[in-house]
Amino acid sequence: SQTFSTEYNTYFGGGYNYQLRGSLLEIIGDLSELENTSWFDRNTRAIFLTFNLYNPNVNLFIYCSLLMEYLPSMGYLILELHLLRFNCRFTLLWLTLQKAKDSLIGFT
């Protein structure tokens, strides 16, 4: 399993895994069942949702990963990634500094 760091916590893998498959109605039914069986409770700290998308116009697959993290303050925070900044000439420097910041957060 993979270690994942956020600004508030570090997750060392493990936990529970549930695969959502089928039609939209089946997935909604599965989510209702998970809620009714207390799959999510007050001890849940994060939910990772990962999925693949396919764009047939350009024959391209994309891997998406969403994180819903429950903060100790019971608040919420929406973070976004601005992809346009990767089109500048300092992209490699910016990515290196961002990765260094993420690594430092993981060790604190």
C-alpha atoms as an extended CHARMM CRD file, in Angstrom:
* protein
*
       108  EXT
         1         1  SER       CA              0.0000000000        0.0000000000        0.0000000000  PROA      1               0.0000000000
         2         2  GLN       CA              0.9720000000        3.5800000000       -0.5990000000  PROA      2               0.0000000000
         3         3  THR       CA              1.6700000000        6.4090000000        1.8570000000  PROA      3               0.0000000000
         4         4  PHE       CA             -0.2560000000        9.6090000000        1.1740000000  PROA      4               0.0000000000
         5         5  SER       CA              0.4440000000       12.9420000000        2.8830000000  PROA      5               0.0000000000
         6         6  THR       CA             -1.8560000000       15.9360000000        3.1460000000  PROA      6               0.0000000000
         7         7  GLU       CA             -1.4160000000       19.2580000000        4.8940000000  PROA      7               0.0000000000
         8         8  TYR       CA             -3.1630000000       17.8480000000        7.9730000000  PROA      8               0.0000000000
         9         9  ASN       CA             -2.2860000000       14.1720000000        8.1810000000  PROA      9               0.0000000000
        10        10  THR       CA             -0.2800000000       11.2910000000        6.7410000000  PROA      10              0.0000000000
        11        11  TYR       CA             -1.9900000000        8.0320000000        5.7970000000  PROA      11              0.0000000000
        12        12  PHE       CA              0.1960000000        4.9190000000        5.7370000000  PROA      12              0.0000000000
        13        13  GLY       CA             -2.0550000000        2.6640000000        3.6970000000  PROA      13              0.0000000000
        14        14  GLY       CA             -4.1580000000       -0.1570000000        5.0000000000  PROA      14              0.0000000000
        15        15  GLY       CA             -7.7320000000        0.5630000000        5.9530000000  PROA      15              0.0000000000
        16        16  TYR       CA            -10.7190000000       -0.7430000000        4.0650000000  PROA      16              0.0000000000
        17        17  ASN       CA            -11.3060000000       -1.0150000000        0.3400000000  PROA      17              0.0000000000
        18        18  TYR       CA            -14.6200000000       -1.1950000000       -1.5130000000  PROA      18              0.0000000000
        19        19  GLN       CA            -14.9880000000       -1.3430000000       -5.2920000000  PROA      19              0.0000000000
        20        20  LEU       CA            -18.0010000000        0.4020000000       -6.7940000000  PROA      20              0.0000000000
        21        21  ARG       CA            -19.0890000000       -1.3120000000      -10.0120000000  PROA      21              0.0000000000
        22        22  GLY       CA            -22.1480000000       -1.4910000000      -12.2050000000  PROA      22              0.0000000000
        23        23  SER       CA            -24.7320000000        1.0380000000      -13.2520000000  PROA      23              0.0000000000
        24        24  LEU       CA            -25.3370000000        4.3490000000      -11.5100000000  PROA      24              0.0000000000
        25        25  LEU       CA            -28.3390000000        2.8820000000       -9.6640000000  PROA      25              0.0000000000
        26        26  GLU       CA            -26.2450000000       -0.0610000000       -8.4270000000  PROA      26              0.0000000000
        27        27  ILE       CA            -23.5090000000        2.2920000000       -7.2160000000  PROA      27              0.0000000000
        28        28  ILE       CA            -26.0520000000        4.4730000000       -5.3910000000  PROA      28              0.0000000000
        29        29  GLY       CA            -27.4630000000        1.3150000000       -3.7910000000  PROA      29              0.0000000000
        30        30  ASP       CA            -23.9740000000        0.2150000000       -2.7320000000  PROA      30              0.0000000000
        31        31  LEU       CA            -23.2660000000        3.6250000000       -1.1620000000  PROA      31              0.0000000000
        32        32  SER       CA            -26.5740000000        3.4770000000        0.7280000000  PROA      32              0.0000000000
        33        33  GLU       CA            -25.7000000000        0.0020000000        1.9920000000  PROA      33              0.0000000000
        34        34  LEU       CA            -22.2650000000        1.1880000000        3.1420000000  PROA      34              0.0000000000
        35        35  GLU       CA            -23.8910000000        4.0630000000        5.0200000000  PROA      35              0.0000000000
        36        36  ASN       CA            -26.5340000000        1.8070000000        6.6160000000  PROA      36              0.0000000000
        37        37  THR       CA            -23.9190000000       -0.7090000000        7.8110000000  PROA      37              0.0000000000
        38        38  SER       CA            -21.8460000000        2.0690000000        9.4660000000  PROA      38              0.0000000000
        39        39  TRP       CA            -18.9920000000        1.7590000000        6.9790000000  PROA      39              0.0000000000
        40        40  PHE       CA            -18.4470000000        5.4830000000        7.5520000000  PROA      40              0.0000000000
        41        41  ASP       CA            -18.5220000000        6.5470000000       11.1920000000  PROA      41              0.0000000000
        42        42  ARG       CA            -17.0630000000        9.2130000000       13.4790000000  PROA      42              0.0000000000
        43        43  ASN       CA            -13.6800000000        7.4390000000       13.3680000000  PROA      43              0.0000000000
        44        44  THR       CA            -13.4260000000        7.8010000000        9.5760000000  PROA      44              0.0000000000
        45        45  ARG       CA            -10.6280000000       10.2630000000        8.8160000000  PROA      45              0.0000000000
        46        46  ALA       CA            -10.3930000000       10.1050000000        5.0340000000  PROA      46              0.0000000000
        47        47  ILE       CA            -12.0690000000        8.6110000000        2.0030000000  PROA      47              0.0000000000
        48        48  PHE       CA            -10.0580000000        8.1080000000       -1.1680000000  PROA      48              0.0000000000
        49        49  LEU       CA            -11.9950000000        7.8360000000       -4.4100000000  PROA      49              0.0000000000
        50        50  THR       CA             -9.9400000000        6.7080000000       -7.4030000000  PROA      50              0.0000000000
        51        51  PHE       CA            -11.2030000000        6.0560000000      -10.8920000000  PROA      51              0.0000000000
        52        52  ASN       CA            -10.1860000000        6.0510000000      -14.5580000000  PROA      52              0.0000000000
        53        53  LEU       CA            -11.7470000000        8.1040000000      -17.3310000000  PROA      53              0.0000000000
        54        54  TYR       CA            -11.4490000000        7.5090000000      -21.0580000000  PROA      54              0.0000000000
        55        55  ASN       CA            -11.7190000000       10.1830000000      -23.7520000000  PROA      55              0.0000000000
        56        56  PRO       CA            -12.3370000000        8.4150000000      -27.0770000000  PROA      56              0.0000000000
        57        57  ASN       CA            -11.8390000000       11.6400000000      -29.0710000000  PROA      57              0.0000000000
        58        58  VAL       CA             -8.1120000000       11.5960000000      -28.3160000000  PROA      58              0.0000000000
        59        59  ASN       CA             -7.7780000000        7.9350000000      -27.2460000000  PROA      59              0.0000000000
        60        60  LEU       CA             -6.5770000000        8.9920000000      -23.7960000000  PROA      60              0.0000000000
        61        61  PHE       CA             -7.0230000000        7.4420000000      -20.3570000000  PROA      61              0.0000000000
        62        62  ILE       CA             -6.6930000000        9.5600000000      -17.2260000000  PROA      62              0.0000000000
        63        63  TYR       CA             -6.2910000000        8.4030000000      -13.6330000000  PROA      63              0.0000000000
        64        64  CYS       CA             -8.2260000000       10.5050000000      -11.1040000000  PROA      64              0.0000000000
        65        65  SER       CA             -7.7940000000       10.4640000000       -7.3470000000  PROA      65              0.0000000000
        66        66  LEU       CA            -10.0480000000       12.4270000000       -4.9890000000  PROA      66              0.0000000000
        67        67  LEU       CA             -9.5310000000       12.7350000000       -1.2400000000  PROA      67              0.0000000000
        68        68  MET       CA            -12.2560000000       13.6290000000        1.2270000000  PROA      68              0.0000000000
        69        69  GLU       CA            -10.5460000000       14.2800000000        4.5440000000  PROA      69              0.0000000000
        70        70  TYR       CA            -12.4110000000       14.9020000000        7.7870000000  PROA      70              0.0000000000
        71        71  LEU       CA            -10.5570000000       17.6080000000        9.6780000000  PROA      71              0.0000000000
        72        72  PRO       CA            -10.2700000000       17.5820000000       13.5000000000  PROA      72              0.0000000000
        73        73  SER       CA            -12.0060000000       20.9700000000       13.5390000000  PROA      73              0.0000000000
        74        74  MET       CA            -14.9720000000       19.4090000000       11.7050000000  PROA      74              0.0000000000
        75        75  GLY       CA            -14.5190000000       22.0960000000        9.0630000000  PROA      75              0.0000000000
        76        76  TYR       CA            -13.7790000000       21.6170000000        5.4200000000  PROA      76              0.0000000000
        77        77  LEU       CA            -11.2190000000       22.8400000000        2.9550000000  PROA      77              0.0000000000
        78        78  ILE       CA            -11.3530000000       22.6990000000       -0.8260000000  PROA      78              0.0000000000
        79        79  LEU       CA             -7.9720000000       22.5800000000       -2.5500000000  PROA      79              0.0000000000
        80        80  GLU       CA             -7.5140000000       22.7830000000       -6.2820000000  PROA      80              0.0000000000
        81        81  LEU       CA             -4.6880000000       22.1950000000       -8.7090000000  PROA      81              0.0000000000
        82        82  HSD       CA             -4.0820000000       24.8970000000      -11.3140000000  PROA      82              0.0000000000
        83        83  LEU       CA             -2.7800000000       23.0850000000      -14.3750000000  PROA      83              0.0000000000
        84        84  LEU       CA             -2.0290000000       26.2170000000      -16.3820000000  PROA      84              0.0000000000
        85        85  ARG       CA              0.9980000000       27.0060000000      -14.2370000000  PROA      85              0.0000000000
        86        86  PHE       CA              2.7100000000       23.9270000000      -15.7240000000  PROA      86              0.0000000000
        87        87  ASN       CA              2.9710000000       25.6690000000      -19.0920000000  PROA      87              0.0000000000
        88        88  CYS       CA              5.6680000000       28.0950000000      -17.9810000000  PROA      88              0.0000000000
        89        89  ARG       CA              9.4250000000       27.7280000000      -18.3800000000  PROA      89              0.0000000000
        90        90  PHE       CA              9.9330000000       27.1770000000      -14.6300000000  PROA      90              0.0000000000
        91        91  THR       CA              7.7430000000       24.0610000000      -14.5130000000  PROA      91              0.0000000000
        92        92  LEU       CA             10.5030000000       21.6610000000      -13.4400000000  PROA      92              0.0000000000
        93        93  LEU       CA             11.6480000000       24.0020000000      -10.6570000000  PROA      93              0.0000000000
        94        94  TRP       CA              8.0850000000       24.5110000000       -9.4480000000  PROA      94              0.0000000000
        95        95  LEU       CA              7.3520000000       20.7570000000       -9.4280000000  PROA      95              0.0000000000
        96        96  THR       CA             10.6090000000       20.0490000000       -7.5510000000  PROA      96              0.0000000000
        97        97  LEU       CA              9.8340000000       22.6480000000       -4.8860000000  PROA      97              0.0000000000
        98        98  GLN       CA              6.2540000000       21.3860000000       -4.5530000000  PROA      98              0.0000000000
        99        99  LYS       CA              7.4790000000       17.7960000000       -4.0810000000  PROA      99              0.0000000000
       100       100  ALA       CA             10.0370000000       18.9670000000       -1.4950000000  PROA      100             0.0000000000
       101       101  LYS       CA              7.2740000000       20.7770000000        0.4060000000  PROA      101             0.0000000000
       102       102  ASP       CA              5.0870000000       17.6590000000        0.3270000000  PROA      102             0.0000000000
       103       103  SER       CA              7.9930000000       15.5410000000        1.6190000000  PROA      103             0.0000000000
       104       104  LEU       CA              8.6550000000       17.9380000000        4.4910000000  PROA      104             0.0000000000
       105       105  ILE       CA              4.9850000000       17.9100000000        5.4730000000  PROA      105             0.0000000000
       106       106  GLY       CA              5.1440000000       14.1000000000        5.5470000000  PROA      106             0.0000000000
       107       107  PHE       CA              8.0010000000       14.1560000000        8.0880000000  PROA      107             0.0000000000
       108       108  THR       CA              6.5030000000       16.7360000000       10.4700000000  PROA      108             0.0000000000
